[in-house]
Each structure stands twice: as structure tokens, then as C-alpha cells.
Tab-separated table of C-alpha atoms and ligand atoms in Angstrom:
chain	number	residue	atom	x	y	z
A	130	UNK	CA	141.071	71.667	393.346
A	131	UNK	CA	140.558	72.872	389.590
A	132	UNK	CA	141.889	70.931	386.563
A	133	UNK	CA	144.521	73.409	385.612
A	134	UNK	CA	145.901	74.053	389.494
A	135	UNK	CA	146.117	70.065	389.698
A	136	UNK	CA	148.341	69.653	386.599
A	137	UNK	CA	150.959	72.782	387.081
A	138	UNK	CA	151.188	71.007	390.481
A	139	UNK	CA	151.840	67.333	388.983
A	140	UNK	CA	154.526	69.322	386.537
A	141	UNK	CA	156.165	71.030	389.890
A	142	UNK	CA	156.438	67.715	391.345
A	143	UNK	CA	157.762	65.786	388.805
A	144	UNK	CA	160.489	68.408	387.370
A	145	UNK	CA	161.326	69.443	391.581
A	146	UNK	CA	161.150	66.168	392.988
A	147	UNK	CA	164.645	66.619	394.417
A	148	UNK	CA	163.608	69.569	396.029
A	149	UNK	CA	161.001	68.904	399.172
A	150	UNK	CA	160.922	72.139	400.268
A	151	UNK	CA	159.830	73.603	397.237
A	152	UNK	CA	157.170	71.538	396.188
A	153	UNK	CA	155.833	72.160	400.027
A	154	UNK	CA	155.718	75.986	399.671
A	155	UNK	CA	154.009	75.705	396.086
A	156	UNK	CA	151.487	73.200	397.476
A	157	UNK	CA	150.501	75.435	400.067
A	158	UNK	CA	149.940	78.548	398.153
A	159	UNK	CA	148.384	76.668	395.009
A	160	UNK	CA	146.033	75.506	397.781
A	161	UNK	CA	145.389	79.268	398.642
A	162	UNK	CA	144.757	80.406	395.772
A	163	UNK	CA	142.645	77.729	394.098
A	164	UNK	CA	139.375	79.685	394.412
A	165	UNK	CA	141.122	83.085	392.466
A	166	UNK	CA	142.025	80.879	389.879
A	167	UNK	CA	138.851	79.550	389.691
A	168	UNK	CA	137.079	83.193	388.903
A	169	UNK	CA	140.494	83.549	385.878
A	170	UNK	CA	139.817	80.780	383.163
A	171	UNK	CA	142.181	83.505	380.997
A	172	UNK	CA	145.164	82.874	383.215
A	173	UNK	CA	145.768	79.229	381.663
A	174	UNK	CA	145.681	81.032	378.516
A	175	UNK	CA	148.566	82.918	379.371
A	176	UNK	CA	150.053	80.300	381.236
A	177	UNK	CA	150.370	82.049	384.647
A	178	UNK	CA	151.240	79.535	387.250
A	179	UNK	CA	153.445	77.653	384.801
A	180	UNK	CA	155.073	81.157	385.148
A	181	UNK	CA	154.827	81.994	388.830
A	182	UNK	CA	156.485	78.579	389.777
A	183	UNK	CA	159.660	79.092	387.400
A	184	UNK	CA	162.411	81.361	388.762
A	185	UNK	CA	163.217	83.927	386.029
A	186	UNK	CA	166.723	82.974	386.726
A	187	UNK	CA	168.751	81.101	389.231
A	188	UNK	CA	172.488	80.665	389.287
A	189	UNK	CA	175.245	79.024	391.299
A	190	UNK	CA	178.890	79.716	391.432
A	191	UNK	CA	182.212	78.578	393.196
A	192	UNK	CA	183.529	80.303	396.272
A	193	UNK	CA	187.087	79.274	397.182
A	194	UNK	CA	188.471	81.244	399.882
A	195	UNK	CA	191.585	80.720	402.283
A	196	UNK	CA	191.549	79.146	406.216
A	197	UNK	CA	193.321	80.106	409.114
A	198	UNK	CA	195.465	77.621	407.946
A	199	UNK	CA	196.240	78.550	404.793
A	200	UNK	CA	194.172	75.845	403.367
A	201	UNK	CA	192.117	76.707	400.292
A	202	UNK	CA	188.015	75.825	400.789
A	203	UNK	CA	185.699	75.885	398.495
A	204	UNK	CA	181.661	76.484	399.181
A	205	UNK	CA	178.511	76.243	396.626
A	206	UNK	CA	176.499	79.903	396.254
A	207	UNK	CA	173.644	80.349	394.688
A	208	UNK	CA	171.215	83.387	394.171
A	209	UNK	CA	167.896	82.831	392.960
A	210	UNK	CA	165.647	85.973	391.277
A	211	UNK	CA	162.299	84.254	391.202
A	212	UNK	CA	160.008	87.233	390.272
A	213	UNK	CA	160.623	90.945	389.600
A	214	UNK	CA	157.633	91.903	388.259
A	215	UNK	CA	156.761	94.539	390.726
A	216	UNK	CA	160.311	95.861	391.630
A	217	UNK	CA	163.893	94.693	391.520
A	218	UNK	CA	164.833	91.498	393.091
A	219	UNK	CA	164.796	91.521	397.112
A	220	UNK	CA	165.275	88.759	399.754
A	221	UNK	CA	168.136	87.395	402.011
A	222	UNK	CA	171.645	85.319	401.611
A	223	UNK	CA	171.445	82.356	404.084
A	224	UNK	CA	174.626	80.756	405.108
A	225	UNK	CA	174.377	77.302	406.843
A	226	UNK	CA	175.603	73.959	405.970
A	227	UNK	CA	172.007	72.605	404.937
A	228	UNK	CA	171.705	75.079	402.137
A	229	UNK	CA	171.175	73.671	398.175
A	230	UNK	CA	169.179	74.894	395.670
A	231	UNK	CA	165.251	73.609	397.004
A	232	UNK	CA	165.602	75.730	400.211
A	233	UNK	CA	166.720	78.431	397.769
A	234	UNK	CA	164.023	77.853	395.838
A	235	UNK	CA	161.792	77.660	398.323
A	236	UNK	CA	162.614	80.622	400.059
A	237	UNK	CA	162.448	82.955	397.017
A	238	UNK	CA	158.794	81.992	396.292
A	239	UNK	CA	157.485	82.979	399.231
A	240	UNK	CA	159.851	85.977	399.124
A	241	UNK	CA	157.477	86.986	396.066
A	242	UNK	CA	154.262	86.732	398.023
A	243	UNK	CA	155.599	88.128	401.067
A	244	UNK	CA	157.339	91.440	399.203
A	245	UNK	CA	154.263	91.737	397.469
A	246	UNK	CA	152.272	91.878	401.007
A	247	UNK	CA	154.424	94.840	402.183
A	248	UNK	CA	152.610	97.106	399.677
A	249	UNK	CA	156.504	97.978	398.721
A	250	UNK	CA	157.967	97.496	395.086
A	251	UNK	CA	160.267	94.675	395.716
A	252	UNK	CA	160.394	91.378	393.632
A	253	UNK	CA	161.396	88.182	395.259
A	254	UNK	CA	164.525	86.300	395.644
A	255	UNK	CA	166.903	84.748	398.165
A	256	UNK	CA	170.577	83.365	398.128
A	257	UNK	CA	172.958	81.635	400.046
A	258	UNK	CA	175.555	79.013	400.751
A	259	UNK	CA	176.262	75.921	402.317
A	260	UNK	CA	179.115	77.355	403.793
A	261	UNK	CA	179.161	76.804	408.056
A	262	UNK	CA	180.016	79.581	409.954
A	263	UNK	CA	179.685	78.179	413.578
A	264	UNK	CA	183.556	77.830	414.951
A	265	UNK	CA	184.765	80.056	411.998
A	266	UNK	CA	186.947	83.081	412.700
A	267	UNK	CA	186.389	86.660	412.165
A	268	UNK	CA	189.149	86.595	409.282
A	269	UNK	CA	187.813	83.168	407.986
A	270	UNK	CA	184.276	84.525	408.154
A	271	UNK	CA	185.988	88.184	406.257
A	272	UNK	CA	187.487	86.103	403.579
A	273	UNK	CA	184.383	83.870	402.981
A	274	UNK	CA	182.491	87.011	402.137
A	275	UNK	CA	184.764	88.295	400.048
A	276	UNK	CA	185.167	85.615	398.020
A	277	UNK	CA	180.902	85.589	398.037
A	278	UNK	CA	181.067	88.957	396.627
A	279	UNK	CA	183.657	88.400	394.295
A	280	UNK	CA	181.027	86.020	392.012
A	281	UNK	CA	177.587	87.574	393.329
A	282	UNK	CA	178.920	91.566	392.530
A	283	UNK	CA	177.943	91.123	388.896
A	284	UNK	CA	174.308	90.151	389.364
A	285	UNK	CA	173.288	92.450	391.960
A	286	UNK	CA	172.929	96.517	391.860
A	287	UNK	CA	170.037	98.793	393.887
A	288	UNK	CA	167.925	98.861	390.710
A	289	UNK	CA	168.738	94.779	390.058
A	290	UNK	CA	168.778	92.790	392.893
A	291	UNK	CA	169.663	93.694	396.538
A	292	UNK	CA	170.337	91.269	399.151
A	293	UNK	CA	170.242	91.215	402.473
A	294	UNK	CA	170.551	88.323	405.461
A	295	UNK	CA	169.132	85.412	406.707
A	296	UNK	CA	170.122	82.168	409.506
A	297	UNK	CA	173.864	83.203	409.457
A	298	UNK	CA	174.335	86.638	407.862
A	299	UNK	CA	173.615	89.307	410.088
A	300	UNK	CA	175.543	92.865	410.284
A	301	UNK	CA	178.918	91.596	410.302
A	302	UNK	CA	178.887	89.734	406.849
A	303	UNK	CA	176.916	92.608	405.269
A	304	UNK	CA	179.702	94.649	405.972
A	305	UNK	CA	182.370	92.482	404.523
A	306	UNK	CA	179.865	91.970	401.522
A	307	UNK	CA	179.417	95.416	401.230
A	308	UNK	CA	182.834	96.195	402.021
A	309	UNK	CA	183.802	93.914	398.397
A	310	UNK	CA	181.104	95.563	396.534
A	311	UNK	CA	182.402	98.809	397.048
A	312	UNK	CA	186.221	97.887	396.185
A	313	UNK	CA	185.312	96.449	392.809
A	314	UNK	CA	182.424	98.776	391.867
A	315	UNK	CA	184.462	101.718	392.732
A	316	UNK	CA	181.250	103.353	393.570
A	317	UNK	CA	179.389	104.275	396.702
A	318	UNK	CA	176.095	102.104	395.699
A	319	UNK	CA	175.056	101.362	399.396
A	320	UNK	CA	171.367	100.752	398.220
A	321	UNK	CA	172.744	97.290	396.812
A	322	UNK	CA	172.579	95.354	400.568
A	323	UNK	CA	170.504	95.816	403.524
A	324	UNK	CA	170.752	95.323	406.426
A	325	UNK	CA	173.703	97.500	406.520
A	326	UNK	CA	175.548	99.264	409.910
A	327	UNK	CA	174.484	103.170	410.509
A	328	UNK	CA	177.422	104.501	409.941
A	329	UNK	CA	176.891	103.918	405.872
A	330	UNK	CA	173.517	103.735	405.154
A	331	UNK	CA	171.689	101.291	407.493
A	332	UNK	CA	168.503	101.907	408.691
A	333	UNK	CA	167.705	102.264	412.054
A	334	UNK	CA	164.976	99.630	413.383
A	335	UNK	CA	166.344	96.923	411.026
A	336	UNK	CA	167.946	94.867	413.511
A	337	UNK	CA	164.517	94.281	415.838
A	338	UNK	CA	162.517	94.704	412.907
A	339	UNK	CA	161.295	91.137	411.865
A	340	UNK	CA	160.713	90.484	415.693
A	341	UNK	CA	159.136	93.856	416.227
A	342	UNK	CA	156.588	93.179	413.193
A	343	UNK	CA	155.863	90.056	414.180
A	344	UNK	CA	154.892	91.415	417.854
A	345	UNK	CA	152.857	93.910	415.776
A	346	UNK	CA	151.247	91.083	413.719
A	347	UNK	CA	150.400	89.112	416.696
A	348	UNK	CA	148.931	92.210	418.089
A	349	UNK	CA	146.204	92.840	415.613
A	350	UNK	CA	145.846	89.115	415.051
A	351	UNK	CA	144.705	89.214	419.143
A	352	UNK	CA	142.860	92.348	419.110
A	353	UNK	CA	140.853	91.070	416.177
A	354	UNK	CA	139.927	88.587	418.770
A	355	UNK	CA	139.323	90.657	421.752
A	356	UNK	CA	142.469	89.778	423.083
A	357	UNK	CA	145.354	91.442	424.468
A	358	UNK	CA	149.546	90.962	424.376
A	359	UNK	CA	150.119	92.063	427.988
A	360	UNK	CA	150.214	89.405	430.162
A	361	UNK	CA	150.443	86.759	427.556
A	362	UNK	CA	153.155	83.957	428.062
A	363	UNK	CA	154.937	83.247	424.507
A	364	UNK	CA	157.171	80.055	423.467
A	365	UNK	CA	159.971	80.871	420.906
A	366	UNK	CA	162.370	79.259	419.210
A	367	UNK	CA	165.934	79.937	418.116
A	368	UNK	CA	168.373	82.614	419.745
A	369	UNK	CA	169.134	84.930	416.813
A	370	UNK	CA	168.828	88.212	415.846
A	371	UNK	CA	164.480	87.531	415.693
A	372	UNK	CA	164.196	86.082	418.427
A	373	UNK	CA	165.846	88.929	419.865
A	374	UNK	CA	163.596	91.310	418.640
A	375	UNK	CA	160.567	89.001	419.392
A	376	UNK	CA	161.929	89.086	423.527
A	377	UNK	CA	162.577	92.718	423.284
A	378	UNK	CA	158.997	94.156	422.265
A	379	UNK	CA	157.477	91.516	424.073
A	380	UNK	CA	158.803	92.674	427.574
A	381	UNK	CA	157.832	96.272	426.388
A	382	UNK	CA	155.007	95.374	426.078
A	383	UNK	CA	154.153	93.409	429.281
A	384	UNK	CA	154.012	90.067	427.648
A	385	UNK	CA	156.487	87.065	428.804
A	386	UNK	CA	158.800	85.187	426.579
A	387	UNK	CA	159.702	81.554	428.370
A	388	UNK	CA	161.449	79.943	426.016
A	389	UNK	CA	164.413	80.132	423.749
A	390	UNK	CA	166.020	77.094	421.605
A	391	UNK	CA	169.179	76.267	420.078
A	392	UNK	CA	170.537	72.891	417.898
A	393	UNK	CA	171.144	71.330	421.958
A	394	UNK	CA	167.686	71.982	423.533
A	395	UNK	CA	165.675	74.160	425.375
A	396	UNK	CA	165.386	76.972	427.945
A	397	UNK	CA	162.605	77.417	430.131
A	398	UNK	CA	162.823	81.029	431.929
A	399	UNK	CA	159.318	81.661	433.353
A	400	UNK	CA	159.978	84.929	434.873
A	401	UNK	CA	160.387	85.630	431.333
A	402	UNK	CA	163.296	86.824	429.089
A	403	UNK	CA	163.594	90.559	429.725
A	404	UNK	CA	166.288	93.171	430.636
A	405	UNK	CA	169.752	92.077	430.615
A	406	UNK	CA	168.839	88.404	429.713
A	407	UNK	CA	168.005	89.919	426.271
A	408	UNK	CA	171.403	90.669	425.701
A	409	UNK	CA	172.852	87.968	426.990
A	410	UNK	CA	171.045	86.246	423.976
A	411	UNK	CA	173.006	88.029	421.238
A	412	UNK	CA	176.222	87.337	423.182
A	413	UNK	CA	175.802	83.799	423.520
A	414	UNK	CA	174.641	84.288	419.740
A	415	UNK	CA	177.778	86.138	419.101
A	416	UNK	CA	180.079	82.778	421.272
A	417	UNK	CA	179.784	81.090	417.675
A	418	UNK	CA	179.090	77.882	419.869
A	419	UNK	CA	175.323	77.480	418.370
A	420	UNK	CA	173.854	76.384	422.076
A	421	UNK	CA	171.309	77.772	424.667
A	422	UNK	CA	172.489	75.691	427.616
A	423	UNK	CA	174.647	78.403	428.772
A	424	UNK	CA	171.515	80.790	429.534
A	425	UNK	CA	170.286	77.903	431.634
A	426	UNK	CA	173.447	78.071	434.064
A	427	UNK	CA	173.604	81.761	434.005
A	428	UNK	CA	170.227	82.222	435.195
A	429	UNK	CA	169.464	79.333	437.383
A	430	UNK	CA	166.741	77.880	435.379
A	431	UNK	CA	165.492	74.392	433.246
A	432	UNK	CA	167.585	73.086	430.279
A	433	UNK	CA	165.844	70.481	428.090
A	434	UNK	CA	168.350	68.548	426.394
A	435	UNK	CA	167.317	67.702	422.510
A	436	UNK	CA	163.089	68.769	423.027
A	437	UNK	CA	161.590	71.613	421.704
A	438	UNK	CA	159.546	74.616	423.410
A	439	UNK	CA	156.189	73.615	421.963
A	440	UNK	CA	155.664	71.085	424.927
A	441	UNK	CA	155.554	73.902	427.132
A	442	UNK	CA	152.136	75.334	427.959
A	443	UNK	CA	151.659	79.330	426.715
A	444	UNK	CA	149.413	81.717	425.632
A	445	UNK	CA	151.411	82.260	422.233
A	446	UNK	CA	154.102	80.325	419.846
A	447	UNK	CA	156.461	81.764	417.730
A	448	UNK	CA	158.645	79.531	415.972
A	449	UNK	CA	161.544	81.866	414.981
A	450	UNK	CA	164.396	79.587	413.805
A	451	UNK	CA	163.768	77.764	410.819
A	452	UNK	CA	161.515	75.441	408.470
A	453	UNK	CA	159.807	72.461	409.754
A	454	UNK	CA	160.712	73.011	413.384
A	455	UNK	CA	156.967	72.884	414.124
A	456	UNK	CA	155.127	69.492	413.487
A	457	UNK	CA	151.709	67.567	413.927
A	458	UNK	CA	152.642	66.569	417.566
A	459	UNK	CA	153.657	69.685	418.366
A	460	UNK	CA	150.499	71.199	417.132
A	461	UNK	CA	148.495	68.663	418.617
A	462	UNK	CA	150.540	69.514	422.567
A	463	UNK	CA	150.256	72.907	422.097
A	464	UNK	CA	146.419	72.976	421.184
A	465	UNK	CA	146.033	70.204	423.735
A	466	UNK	CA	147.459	72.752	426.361
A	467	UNK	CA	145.186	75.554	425.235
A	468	UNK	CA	147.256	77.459	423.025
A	469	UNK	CA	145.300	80.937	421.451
A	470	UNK	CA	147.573	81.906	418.807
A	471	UNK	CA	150.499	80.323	416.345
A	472	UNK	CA	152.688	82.720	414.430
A	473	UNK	CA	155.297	81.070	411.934
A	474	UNK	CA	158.443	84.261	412.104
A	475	UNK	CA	160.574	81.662	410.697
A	476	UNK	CA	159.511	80.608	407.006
A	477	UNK	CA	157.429	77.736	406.529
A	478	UNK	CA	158.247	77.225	410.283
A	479	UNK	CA	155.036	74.502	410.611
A	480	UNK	CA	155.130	71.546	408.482
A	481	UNK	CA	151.376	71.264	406.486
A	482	UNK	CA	149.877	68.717	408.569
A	483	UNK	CA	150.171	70.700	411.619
A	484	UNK	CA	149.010	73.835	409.795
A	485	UNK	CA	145.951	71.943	409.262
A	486	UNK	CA	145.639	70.487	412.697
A	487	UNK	CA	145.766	74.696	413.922
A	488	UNK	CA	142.852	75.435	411.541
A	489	UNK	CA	140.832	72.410	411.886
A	490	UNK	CA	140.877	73.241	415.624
A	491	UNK	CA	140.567	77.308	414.442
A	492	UNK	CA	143.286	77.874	416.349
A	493	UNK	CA	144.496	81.598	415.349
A	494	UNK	CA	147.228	80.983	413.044
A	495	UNK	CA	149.313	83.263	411.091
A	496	UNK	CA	151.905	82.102	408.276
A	497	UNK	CA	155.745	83.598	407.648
A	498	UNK	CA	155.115	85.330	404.707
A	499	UNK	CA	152.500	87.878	406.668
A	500	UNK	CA	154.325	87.290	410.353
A	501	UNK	CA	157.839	87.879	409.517
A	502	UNK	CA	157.254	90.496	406.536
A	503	UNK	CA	158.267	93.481	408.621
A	504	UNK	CA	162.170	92.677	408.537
A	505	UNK	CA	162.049	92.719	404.382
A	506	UNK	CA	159.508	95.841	404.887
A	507	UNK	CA	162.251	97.595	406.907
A	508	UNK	CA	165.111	96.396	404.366
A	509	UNK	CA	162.575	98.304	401.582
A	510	UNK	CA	162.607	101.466	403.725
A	511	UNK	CA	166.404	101.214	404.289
A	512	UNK	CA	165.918	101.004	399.911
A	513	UNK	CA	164.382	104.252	399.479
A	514	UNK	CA	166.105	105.998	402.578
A	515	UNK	CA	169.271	105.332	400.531
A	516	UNK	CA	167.751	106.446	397.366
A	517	UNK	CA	166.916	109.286	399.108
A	518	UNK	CA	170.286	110.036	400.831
A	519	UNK	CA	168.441	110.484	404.142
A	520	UNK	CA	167.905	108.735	407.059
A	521	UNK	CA	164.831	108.146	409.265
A	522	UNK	CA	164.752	108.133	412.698
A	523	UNK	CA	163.649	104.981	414.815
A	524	UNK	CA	160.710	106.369	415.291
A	525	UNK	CA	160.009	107.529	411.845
A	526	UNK	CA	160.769	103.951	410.860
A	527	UNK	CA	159.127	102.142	413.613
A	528	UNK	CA	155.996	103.836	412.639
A	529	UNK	CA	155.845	103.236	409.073
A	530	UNK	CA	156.699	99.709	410.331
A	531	UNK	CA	153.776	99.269	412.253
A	532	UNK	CA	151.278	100.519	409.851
A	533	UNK	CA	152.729	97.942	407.112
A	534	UNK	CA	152.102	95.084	409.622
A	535	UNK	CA	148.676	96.850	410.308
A	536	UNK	CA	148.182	96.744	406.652
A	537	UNK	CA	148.739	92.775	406.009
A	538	UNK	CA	146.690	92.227	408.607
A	539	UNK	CA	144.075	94.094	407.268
A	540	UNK	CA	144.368	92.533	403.866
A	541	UNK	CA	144.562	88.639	405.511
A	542	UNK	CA	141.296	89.515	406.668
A	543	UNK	CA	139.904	90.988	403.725
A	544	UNK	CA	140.813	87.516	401.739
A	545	UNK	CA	141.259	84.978	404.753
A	546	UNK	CA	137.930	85.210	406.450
A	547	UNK	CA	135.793	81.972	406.115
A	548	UNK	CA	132.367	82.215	406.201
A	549	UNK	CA	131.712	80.808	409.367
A	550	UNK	CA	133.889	83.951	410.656
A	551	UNK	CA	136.984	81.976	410.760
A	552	UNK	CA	140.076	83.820	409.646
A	553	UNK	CA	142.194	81.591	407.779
A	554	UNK	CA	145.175	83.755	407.584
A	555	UNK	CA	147.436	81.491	405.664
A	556	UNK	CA	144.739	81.469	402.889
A	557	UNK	CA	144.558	85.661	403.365
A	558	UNK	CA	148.135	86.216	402.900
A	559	UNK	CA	148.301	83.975	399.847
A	560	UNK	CA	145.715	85.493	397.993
A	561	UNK	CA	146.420	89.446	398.702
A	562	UNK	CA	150.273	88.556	397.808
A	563	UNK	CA	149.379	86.948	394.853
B	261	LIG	O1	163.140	86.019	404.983
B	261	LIG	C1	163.272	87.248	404.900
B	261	LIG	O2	162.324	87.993	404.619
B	261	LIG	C2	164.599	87.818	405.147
B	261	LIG	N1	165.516	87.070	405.447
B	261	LIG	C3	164.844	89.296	404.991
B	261	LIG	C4	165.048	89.654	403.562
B	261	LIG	C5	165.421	91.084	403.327
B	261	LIG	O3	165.669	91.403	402.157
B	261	LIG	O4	165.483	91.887	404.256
């Protein structure tokens, strides 16, 4: 790697080294990028990556709120705008107990590169908490947002910064969020969140729409390939809110999801996850009880206590709950069992060493910043909807969805492909987003 790319990366290790995550997501794109660097001698002039790597700003702040049992709890938040060079600030609040400021960090840096892919003007950032909401009521979970809002409402605006969710914010907390915003603003600003319900401002599509676009992705990524969805078997991960969309526009279109995880195991369905078992999902989602094992009863099928889907033999994996789930065993099963095509729809989802393993063995593999990019597309359509005082319909939106994922795919060709023919898509998505 060149001279100047080796010492920013010494510097980001020995100023992050508390923060894993980070360093990991820096490595890889550094990596990426190494050979555009290479052609700009004038960027360590102007001391670009020294830039890129530290967030403009990055705060924290208390959040007391009140239990159910009068009890008064306090919570870390923190909100992170990494870049806004090419629009205002844009990326998720994630809410889980593992949350500090290196998976903050981490996400909002490849929120730059992955805003940056959509072709949309949105910079990057993400936010959070290590607040738990599994077992929390519905007031409990009301007041927590409030209190969120109460510190986060002076940083944010539709022109500033404009979050959205992540792993445990979904429609409900936006709406509390939103709800806060609008009592101390005293203004109707609904462009500042999305992710938003219908009824004031949301877009339609938004729900499915980081599953959808990763169907999309996997879609081009196949018929680049001479391959097709339908009949495909697909291993996924998590139970959310993607993995709901993933199961959805799979069964549309004719392909079968097998698998679904939680924090307790496994589910193995291999008639597939379609029709009313797709709902079921969101309602065990919705239990607040964080397991899968439930579906398993229900339906009459094979529960896997504490393993993960990628020993299952598929067509297609799509990790869709969260970083590192994915390692250099599991690469090494799935590719042993003839797997065609990897898709990260959570972020960072595969830990380096089995990235490597998928494109040492050309496996086709496409990273979270391309997959999953069509639920922060759809969040920059809700943007301008709301700017416009409009609303699209699904199809409308669904469309302009599926040409942005058509897009990315387009440009992780135009900078991915090896020249042996090999399509390194991680390397692709890197370079057009940066
Ligand atoms: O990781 C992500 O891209 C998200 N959680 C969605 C961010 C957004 O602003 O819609």
C-alpha cells in the first residue's frame, strides 16, 4: 500500500485504538482506495484522508428519563456528523445496549460512502444509545425518546442533520422523536426524521425498502452473472424490519428464504418464509422478547439453539442483523457448500478475513454500503418529498428505488472489475463513494 495510505492508517490506529470497529471500516476502505490515491500525489498536500477519517463533529449527551417505576435512568447518546460535504448530515439512531462511540464511529463512515453511492445529496452520520429496549414498555420506550429529543433537538434540522433508525428504532420511536421535535420547535419541520408514519410525511416504500434494494442489488449482481433470483434458496439473518423486507420481495419474486435468526438461534423453514409467516415475523418482532424459537413451534419446523444460518446450504446469504455476524468459518461452510452469492444488508456484516476468503474463492460478494443503500436512498426521497410537500406513490417510489440500486451496481462495476473479469464489488463501492 502507498507511503501516505500506510501512515494516516498507523495515526487511525493509534489515536482509535479503543475503538475496533472503526479502525476495521477505515482499513477496509483505505484498502479500496489505495490505487485512487496512488494517481492523487496532491491529496497529501491537502491532507485528505487525515480529513476523511476525522468526524467534523461528534457529541454525546445525558438522557435521564423516568421507569414504570418511577425510578429515574439515565442512558449515554451520541450523534456523530462525520462528513457533510455533499449535503446535510444523514444516517440512523441505533438503540441497543452494545452502543459507544466506535460503533458510532464506525457506522457514520461508511454512512459517507454509502450516501455518496445513492447519487443523492446526503452527508454521513449516525447516532444512538446504549439504551435496551427489549422488555421495555410502550410508555418507558415514549419517555426514553423524549428525553433523546430533548438533547439531540438542537443539533438536528432538514437542512442540518436528519436522522432516521437503525437495530431498535423503527416507526414507533420516530414518532415519539418526532412527536418532541415538534413540541419544542413549535414548527411543522417533518423533513428533520425519516422514516416517519404516512399520516405526517412518511414515505411510502420506506419500511421494505433496505430489504427491497438489497433484493434489487442481488438481482443485478446475478444477472451480471447469467443468473437468476427465482428459484434461488437464500439464508438470512435477524428478524427485523430488513429481514422483513428481504422475505417479502424474495417470495415475490419466486425465490425462497430458509432461514431467520435471533440472539437464541436459528430457524430453518425450507418451504420458505412467505405469506402469513412474513408477518408473523414483525409480530414476534413486535413480542419485545428478542427470539426466533417461537416461529419454530408455530410452524412445525427446526430450531437451532445458539448456531447461525450460514451452516445451512443455499444459493444466497444475506446477513441482515448486525456487524461481525459473518466470520472465516462461516465463509469457509458456506463456500464449501457451494454458495453463488454473499450480500452484507447489515453493515460490515462479514468480518475481513472472511471477506477475503469470498474473493479469494471469487465468490460474488457485495458489501453494506452498496447492498443495504436503498433504505437511506428511500429516507433521501422521503427528504425531498417533504421539501416538496408531496407524496409519491409506492410505485413512484419503488421505481426510483430500483433504478438507484441499478445505478450502484452499475458504478461497482465500473470501479470493481479486476482484470481477470472478477468483480470485486467491495473495492467498486469504495472507490465510486469516495
Ligand atoms: O444504515 C443505514 O443506512 C440506516 N440505518 C438508514 C439510515 C437512514 O437515514 O435512513
Amino acid at each position: 500500500m502507498n507511503e501516505y495510505i500506510e501512515r494516516v492508517l498507523a495515526s487511525v490506529r493509534e489515536k482509535n485504538a479503543s475503538e475496533p470497529e472503526f479502525v476495521q471500516t477505515v482499513e477496509e476502505v483505505f484498502k479500496s482506495i489505495a490505487p485512487v490515491v496512488e494517481r492523487h500525489p496532491e491529496y497529501e498536500k491537502n491532507g485528505l484522508l487525515e480529513r476523511l477519517v476525522e468526524p467534523e463533529r461528534m457529541f454525546s449527551f445525558r438522557i435521564a428519563w423516568v421507569d414504570d417505576n418511577g425510578k429515574v435512568q439515565v442512558n449515554k447518546g451520541y450523534r456523530c456528523q462525520f462528513n457533510g460535504s455533499i449535503g446535510p448530515y444523514k444516517g440512523g439512531l441505533r438503540f441497543h445496549p452494545s452502543v459507544y462511540s466506535g460503533i458510532v464511529k464506525f457506522l457514520g463512515f461508511e454512512q459517507i460512502f454509502k450516501n455518496s453511492l445513492t447519487g443523492l445529496p446526503i452527508g454521513g452520520a449516525k447516532g444512538g444509545s446504549d439504551f435496551n429496549p427489549n422488555g421495555k414498555s410502550d410508555g418507558e420506550i415514549m419517555r426514553f425518546c423524549q428525553a433523546f429529543m430533548n438533547n439531540l433537538y438542537r443539533f438536528i434540522g432538514p437542512d442540518i442533520d436528519v436522522p432516521a433508525g437503525d437495530i431498535g428504532v423503527g416507526g414507533r420511536e420516530i414518532g415519539y422523536l418526532y412527536g418532541q421535535y415538534r413540541h419544542i420547535k413549535g414548527v411543522f419541520e417533518n423533513g428533520v426524521l425519516t422514516g416517519k408514519g404516512q399520516s405526517y410525511g412518511g414515505s411510502n416504500i420506506r419500511p421494505e425498502a433496505t430489504g427491497y434494494g438489497a433484493v434489487y442489488y442481488a438481482e443485478e449482481v446475478l444477472a451480471h452473472f447469467g443468473e437468476k433470483i427465482e428459484g434461488k434458496t437464500i439464508a438470512i439473518s435477524g428478524f427485523g424490519n430488513v429481514a422483513w423486507g428481504v422475505a417479502k420481495k424474495a417470495a415475490q419474486l419466486g425465490a425462497r428464504v430458509v432461514t431467520i435468526s435471533g440472539p437464541d438461534g436459528y430457524v430453518y423453514d425450507p418451504d420458505g418464509i412467505c405469506g402469513e409467516k412474513i408477518d408473523y415475523m414483525l409480530e414476534l418482532r413486535a413480542s419485545g422478547n428478542d427470539i426466533v424459537e417461537p416461529y419454530a413451534e408455530k410452524y412445525g419446523v427446526q430450531f437451532f439453539p445458539d448456531r447461525r444460518p450460514w451452516e445451512q446450504k443455499v444459493d444466497i446469504a444475506l446477513p441482515c442483523a448486525t456487524q461481525n455476524e459473518l466470520d472465516e468459518d462461516d465463509a469457509r461452510r458456506l463456500i464449501d457448500n457451494g454458495v453463488l452469492c454473499v450480500g452484507e444488508i447489515s453493515n460490515m456484516g462479514c468480518r475481513p478475513e472472511a471477506i477475503d476468503l469470498f474473493i479469494k474463492n471469487h465468490i460474488m460478494y457485495g458489501p453494506g454500503k452498496a447492498v443495504n443503500a436503498g433504505g437511506v436512498a428511500t429516507s433521501g426521497l422521503e427528504m425531498t418529498q417533504n421539501a416538496m410537500h408531496i407524496s409519491w406513490s409506492a410505485e413512484e417510489v419503488d421505481q426510483r428505488l430500483h433504478g438507484i440500486m441499478r445505478d450502484i451496481h452499475t458504478q461497482c462495476v465500473k470501479y470493481g472489475t479486476e482484470p481477470d473479469g472478477y468483480i470485486n464489488y467491495m473495492k467498486g463501492a469504495n472507490i465510486a463513494g469516495f
